[in-house]
């Protein structure tokens, strides 16, 4: 195989690894998996800007907020249910070990504490680096495009499934 084709295959492998990273991140969010969530970011110094949730210079404070919100239980039962769907990846390799990416998010949350449903869409702007041989997020910014919050009717019932948290 010629060098150009080999280089292109390596680039495609890097892009695919970044896509898998972001999908692991969203699955961890929905599964209430704090360790999985945290493992998607670099060990130290990740820049995170999630708007109303806060801006951080490390992933650890955001992981703690995630644990408090996603893991919130009343009478031993979860009361917050999230669904993250990400698509339209636009990933640019900036070197063999760095990249940028943009994703569209479709988010849905059911909150049994205040009996509401929230639907939101936004754009993630991420930066990635290879750390210990794996792609990790080094920066992530979420810009909300629009959201809708409505009350759950008295006839709404929620059945909780299985979570890792």
Short mmCIF file of N, CA, C and O in Angstrom, two decimals, residues 35-111:
data_model
loop_
_atom_site.label_atom_id
_atom_site.label_comp_id
_atom_site.label_asym_id
_atom_site.label_seq_id
_atom_site.Cartn_x
_atom_site.Cartn_y
_atom_site.Cartn_z
N UNK A 35 -17.66 7.14 36.66
CA UNK A 35 -16.28 6.77 36.28
C UNK A 35 -16.12 6.78 34.77
O UNK A 35 -15.10 7.25 34.26
N UNK A 36 -17.11 6.27 34.05
CA UNK A 36 -17.06 6.31 32.59
C UNK A 36 -17.05 7.73 32.06
O UNK A 36 -16.32 8.06 31.13
N UNK A 37 -17.88 8.58 32.66
CA UNK A 37 -17.93 10.00 32.31
C UNK A 37 -16.54 10.63 32.50
O UNK A 37 -15.99 11.23 31.58
N UNK A 38 -15.97 10.44 33.69
CA UNK A 38 -14.70 11.06 34.02
C UNK A 38 -13.56 10.56 33.13
O UNK A 38 -12.68 11.32 32.75
N UNK A 39 -13.62 9.28 32.76
CA UNK A 39 -12.53 8.68 31.98
C UNK A 39 -12.46 9.20 30.55
O UNK A 39 -11.46 8.96 29.86
N UNK A 40 -13.46 9.92 30.11
CA UNK A 40 -13.46 10.47 28.75
C UNK A 40 -12.62 11.75 28.64
O UNK A 40 -12.33 12.20 27.54
N UNK A 41 -12.23 12.30 29.77
CA UNK A 41 -11.44 13.54 29.80
C UNK A 41 -10.00 13.25 30.19
O UNK A 41 -9.71 12.25 30.84
N UNK A 42 -9.11 14.18 29.84
CA UNK A 42 -7.71 14.05 30.25
C UNK A 42 -7.64 14.04 31.78
O UNK A 42 -8.55 14.51 32.47
N UNK A 43 -6.55 13.49 32.29
CA UNK A 43 -6.40 13.31 33.73
C UNK A 43 -6.45 14.63 34.48
O UNK A 43 -7.11 14.72 35.52
N UNK A 44 -5.79 15.65 33.96
CA UNK A 44 -5.74 16.95 34.65
C UNK A 44 -5.89 18.08 33.64
O UNK A 44 -5.33 18.02 32.55
N UNK A 45 -6.65 19.10 34.02
CA UNK A 45 -6.69 20.34 33.25
C UNK A 45 -7.67 20.43 32.11
O UNK A 45 -7.52 21.33 31.27
N UNK A 46 -8.66 19.57 32.05
CA UNK A 46 -9.66 19.69 30.97
C UNK A 46 -10.45 20.98 31.17
O UNK A 46 -10.89 21.29 32.28
N UNK A 47 -10.63 21.73 30.08
CA UNK A 47 -11.43 22.95 30.12
C UNK A 47 -12.85 22.59 29.70
O UNK A 47 -13.07 22.09 28.60
N UNK A 48 -13.80 22.86 30.59
CA UNK A 48 -15.19 22.49 30.33
C UNK A 48 -16.06 23.72 30.53
O UNK A 48 -15.97 24.38 31.57
N UNK A 49 -16.90 23.99 29.54
CA UNK A 49 -17.87 25.09 29.63
C UNK A 49 -19.22 24.54 29.20
O UNK A 49 -19.49 24.37 28.02
N UNK A 50 -20.06 24.23 30.20
CA UNK A 50 -21.38 23.68 29.93
C UNK A 50 -22.46 24.69 30.29
O UNK A 50 -23.52 24.34 30.81
N UNK A 51 -22.17 25.96 30.00
CA UNK A 51 -23.17 27.02 30.18
C UNK A 51 -23.72 27.06 31.59
O UNK A 51 -22.95 27.22 32.54
N UNK A 52 -25.04 26.90 31.75
CA UNK A 52 -25.65 27.01 33.08
C UNK A 52 -25.12 26.00 34.10
O UNK A 52 -25.19 26.25 35.30
N UNK A 53 -24.57 24.88 33.64
CA UNK A 53 -24.00 23.90 34.58
C UNK A 53 -22.65 24.36 35.13
O UNK A 53 -22.21 23.86 36.16
N UNK A 54 -22.00 25.27 34.44
CA UNK A 54 -20.74 25.81 34.94
C UNK A 54 -19.59 25.71 33.97
O UNK A 54 -19.66 25.03 32.95
N UNK A 55 -18.52 26.42 34.33
CA UNK A 55 -17.26 26.43 33.59
C UNK A 55 -16.18 25.96 34.55
O UNK A 55 -16.11 26.43 35.69
N UNK A 56 -15.34 25.04 34.08
CA UNK A 56 -14.36 24.41 34.95
C UNK A 56 -13.02 24.32 34.24
O UNK A 56 -12.96 24.24 33.02
N UNK A 57 -11.94 24.28 35.04
CA UNK A 57 -10.61 24.11 34.47
C UNK A 57 -10.06 22.71 34.74
O UNK A 57 -8.87 22.46 34.61
N UNK A 58 -10.95 21.80 35.12
CA UNK A 58 -10.62 20.39 35.29
C UNK A 58 -11.93 19.60 35.26
O UNK A 58 -12.99 20.14 35.61
N UNK A 59 -11.87 18.35 34.87
CA UNK A 59 -13.09 17.54 34.74
C UNK A 59 -13.63 17.08 36.09
O UNK A 59 -14.81 16.75 36.21
N UNK A 60 -12.81 17.06 37.11
CA UNK A 60 -13.23 16.53 38.41
C UNK A 60 -14.44 17.27 39.00
O UNK A 60 -15.40 16.63 39.44
N UNK A 61 -14.46 18.61 39.03
CA UNK A 61 -15.64 19.30 39.57
C UNK A 61 -16.91 19.00 38.76
O UNK A 61 -18.00 18.85 39.33
N UNK A 62 -16.78 18.89 37.44
CA UNK A 62 -17.94 18.57 36.61
C UNK A 62 -18.41 17.15 36.89
O UNK A 62 -19.62 16.88 36.93
N UNK A 63 -17.48 16.22 37.11
CA UNK A 63 -17.85 14.84 37.44
C UNK A 63 -18.62 14.79 38.76
O UNK A 63 -19.57 14.00 38.90
N UNK A 64 -18.25 15.62 39.70
CA UNK A 64 -18.97 15.65 40.99
C UNK A 64 -20.39 16.18 40.81
O UNK A 64 -21.33 15.66 41.40
N UNK A 65 -20.55 17.21 40.00
CA UNK A 65 -21.90 17.73 39.70
C UNK A 65 -22.71 16.66 38.98
O UNK A 65 -23.88 16.42 39.32
N UNK A 66 -22.09 16.01 38.00
CA UNK A 66 -22.77 14.93 37.28
C UNK A 66 -23.25 13.86 38.27
O UNK A 66 -24.39 13.40 38.20
N UNK A 67 -22.38 13.48 39.20
CA UNK A 67 -22.75 12.45 40.18
C UNK A 67 -23.94 12.89 41.04
O UNK A 67 -24.85 12.11 41.30
N UNK A 68 -23.93 14.16 41.46
CA UNK A 68 -25.02 14.67 42.29
C UNK A 68 -26.34 14.73 41.54
O UNK A 68 -27.39 14.39 42.08
N UNK A 69 -26.30 15.17 40.28
CA UNK A 69 -27.53 15.32 39.50
C UNK A 69 -28.01 13.97 38.98
O UNK A 69 -29.13 13.55 39.26
N UNK A 70 -27.18 13.29 38.21
CA UNK A 70 -27.59 12.02 37.59
C UNK A 70 -27.85 10.94 38.64
O UNK A 70 -28.72 10.10 38.47
N UNK A 71 -27.09 10.98 39.73
CA UNK A 71 -27.21 9.96 40.75
C UNK A 71 -28.21 10.27 41.85
O UNK A 71 -28.36 9.49 42.79
N UNK A 72 -28.91 11.39 41.72
CA UNK A 72 -29.87 11.79 42.76
C UNK A 72 -30.98 10.74 42.90
O UNK A 72 -31.60 10.35 41.91
N UNK A 73 -31.20 10.31 44.14
CA UNK A 73 -32.24 9.32 44.41
C UNK A 73 -33.16 9.84 45.51
O UNK A 73 -32.73 10.56 46.41
N UNK A 74 -34.41 9.44 45.43
CA UNK A 74 -35.39 9.67 46.48
C UNK A 74 -36.00 8.31 46.79
O UNK A 74 -36.42 7.59 45.87
N UNK A 75 -36.00 7.97 48.05
CA UNK A 75 -36.50 6.65 48.49
C UNK A 75 -35.82 5.52 47.72
O UNK A 75 -36.46 4.54 47.32
N UNK A 76 -34.51 5.69 47.45
CA UNK A 76 -33.74 4.65 46.78
C UNK A 76 -33.95 4.55 45.28
O UNK A 76 -33.42 3.65 44.64
N UNK A 77 -34.69 5.51 44.70
CA UNK A 77 -34.98 5.46 43.26
C UNK A 77 -34.46 6.72 42.58
O UNK A 77 -34.60 7.82 43.10
N UNK A 78 -33.90 6.54 41.37
CA UNK A 78 -33.44 7.69 40.59
C UNK A 78 -34.62 8.59 40.24
O UNK A 78 -35.73 8.11 39.99
N UNK A 79 -34.35 9.89 40.19
CA UNK A 79 -35.41 10.85 39.88
C UNK A 79 -35.08 11.73 38.67
O UNK A 79 -35.90 12.55 38.27
N UNK A 80 -33.88 11.57 38.11
CA UNK A 80 -33.48 12.33 36.91
C UNK A 80 -33.09 11.32 35.84
O UNK A 80 -32.25 10.44 36.07
N UNK A 81 -33.69 11.44 34.66
CA UNK A 81 -33.40 10.53 33.54
C UNK A 81 -33.00 11.37 32.33
O UNK A 81 -33.75 12.25 31.91
N UNK A 82 -31.83 11.07 31.79
CA UNK A 82 -31.29 11.83 30.66
C UNK A 82 -31.17 10.95 29.42
O UNK A 82 -30.98 9.74 29.52
N UNK A 83 -31.23 11.61 28.27
CA UNK A 83 -30.99 10.96 27.00
C UNK A 83 -30.18 11.92 26.12
O UNK A 83 -30.64 13.02 25.83
N UNK A 84 -28.97 11.52 25.78
CA UNK A 84 -28.08 12.31 24.93
C UNK A 84 -27.93 11.60 23.59
O UNK A 84 -27.50 10.45 23.57
N UNK A 85 -28.27 12.28 22.52
CA UNK A 85 -28.01 11.76 21.18
C UNK A 85 -27.14 12.78 20.47
O UNK A 85 -27.53 13.95 20.33
N UNK A 86 -25.97 12.34 20.03
CA UNK A 86 -25.06 13.23 19.33
C UNK A 86 -24.86 12.77 17.90
O UNK A 86 -24.79 11.58 17.62
N UNK A 87 -24.80 13.73 17.01
CA UNK A 87 -24.64 13.40 15.60
C UNK A 87 -24.00 14.56 14.86
O UNK A 87 -23.67 15.57 15.46
N UNK A 88 -23.84 14.41 13.58
CA UNK A 88 -23.18 15.38 12.69
C UNK A 88 -21.75 15.67 13.14
O UNK A 88 -21.34 16.83 13.26
N UNK A 89 -20.93 14.62 13.37
CA UNK A 89 -19.55 14.90 13.79
C UNK A 89 -18.76 15.59 12.69
O UNK A 89 -18.87 15.25 11.53
N UNK A 90 -18.00 16.58 13.09
CA UNK A 90 -17.11 17.31 12.19
C UNK A 90 -15.76 17.34 12.88
O UNK A 90 -15.51 18.22 13.72
N UNK A 91 -14.91 16.38 12.59
CA UNK A 91 -13.66 16.19 13.31
C UNK A 91 -12.49 16.55 12.40
O UNK A 91 -12.42 16.10 11.25
N UNK A 92 -11.57 17.36 12.94
CA UNK A 92 -10.38 17.77 12.21
C UNK A 92 -9.16 17.37 13.00
O UNK A 92 -8.99 17.80 14.15
N UNK A 93 -8.32 16.55 12.40
CA UNK A 93 -7.04 16.21 13.03
C UNK A 93 -6.11 17.39 12.83
O UNK A 93 -5.91 17.86 11.71
N UNK A 94 -5.53 17.88 13.93
CA UNK A 94 -4.61 19.01 13.83
C UNK A 94 -3.16 18.56 13.95
O UNK A 94 -2.24 19.33 13.66
N UNK A 95 -2.95 17.31 14.40
CA UNK A 95 -1.64 16.65 14.40
C UNK A 95 -1.93 15.17 14.64
O UNK A 95 -3.08 14.75 14.67
N UNK A 96 -0.88 14.38 14.84
CA UNK A 96 -1.09 12.96 15.10
C UNK A 96 -1.68 12.72 16.49
O UNK A 96 -2.21 11.64 16.76
N UNK A 97 -1.61 13.72 17.36
CA UNK A 97 -2.08 13.54 18.74
C UNK A 97 -3.06 14.61 19.21
O UNK A 97 -3.39 14.67 20.39
N UNK A 98 -3.53 15.47 18.29
CA UNK A 98 -4.50 16.49 18.66
C UNK A 98 -5.57 16.60 17.58
O UNK A 98 -5.32 16.31 16.41
N UNK A 99 -6.75 17.03 18.00
CA UNK A 99 -7.86 17.19 17.06
C UNK A 99 -8.89 18.13 17.66
O UNK A 99 -8.89 18.39 18.86
N UNK A 100 -9.77 18.63 16.79
CA UNK A 100 -10.93 19.40 17.22
C UNK A 100 -12.17 18.71 16.67
O UNK A 100 -12.10 17.95 15.70
N UNK A 101 -13.28 18.98 17.30
CA UNK A 101 -14.52 18.37 16.84
C UNK A 101 -15.72 19.20 17.19
O UNK A 101 -15.72 19.95 18.17
N UNK A 102 -16.73 19.08 16.36
CA UNK A 102 -18.01 19.74 16.59
C UNK A 102 -19.10 18.70 16.42
O UNK A 102 -19.06 17.89 15.48
N UNK A 103 -20.04 18.70 17.32
CA UNK A 103 -21.14 17.73 17.34
C UNK A 103 -22.45 18.45 17.62
O UNK A 103 -22.48 19.40 18.39
N UNK A 104 -23.53 17.94 17.05
CA UNK A 104 -24.86 18.42 17.40
C UNK A 104 -25.43 17.49 18.47
O UNK A 104 -25.30 16.26 18.36
N UNK A 105 -26.04 18.07 19.49
CA UNK A 105 -26.62 17.31 20.59
C UNK A 105 -28.14 17.44 20.57
O UNK A 105 -28.67 18.54 20.41
N UNK A 106 -28.80 16.32 20.74
CA UNK A 106 -30.24 16.30 21.02
C UNK A 106 -30.37 15.70 22.41
O UNK A 106 -29.96 14.56 22.65
N UNK A 107 -30.90 16.48 23.34
CA UNK A 107 -30.95 16.11 24.76
C UNK A 107 -32.38 16.09 25.24
O UNK A 107 -33.19 16.95 24.87
N UNK A 108 -32.66 15.11 26.08
CA UNK A 108 -33.99 15.02 26.68
C UNK A 108 -33.80 14.62 28.13
O UNK A 108 -32.99 13.74 28.44
N UNK A 109 -34.55 15.25 29.02
CA UNK A 109 -34.47 14.93 30.44
C UNK A 109 -35.86 14.86 31.04
O UNK A 109 -36.70 15.72 30.77
N UNK A 110 -36.08 13.84 31.85
CA UNK A 110 -37.29 13.75 32.66
C UNK A 110 -36.84 13.94 34.11
O UNK A 110 -35.94 13.25 34.59
N UNK A 111 -37.47 14.91 34.78
CA UNK A 111 -37.12 15.25 36.15
C UNK A 111 -38.35 14.97 37.01
O UNK A 111 -39.35 15.69 36.93
#
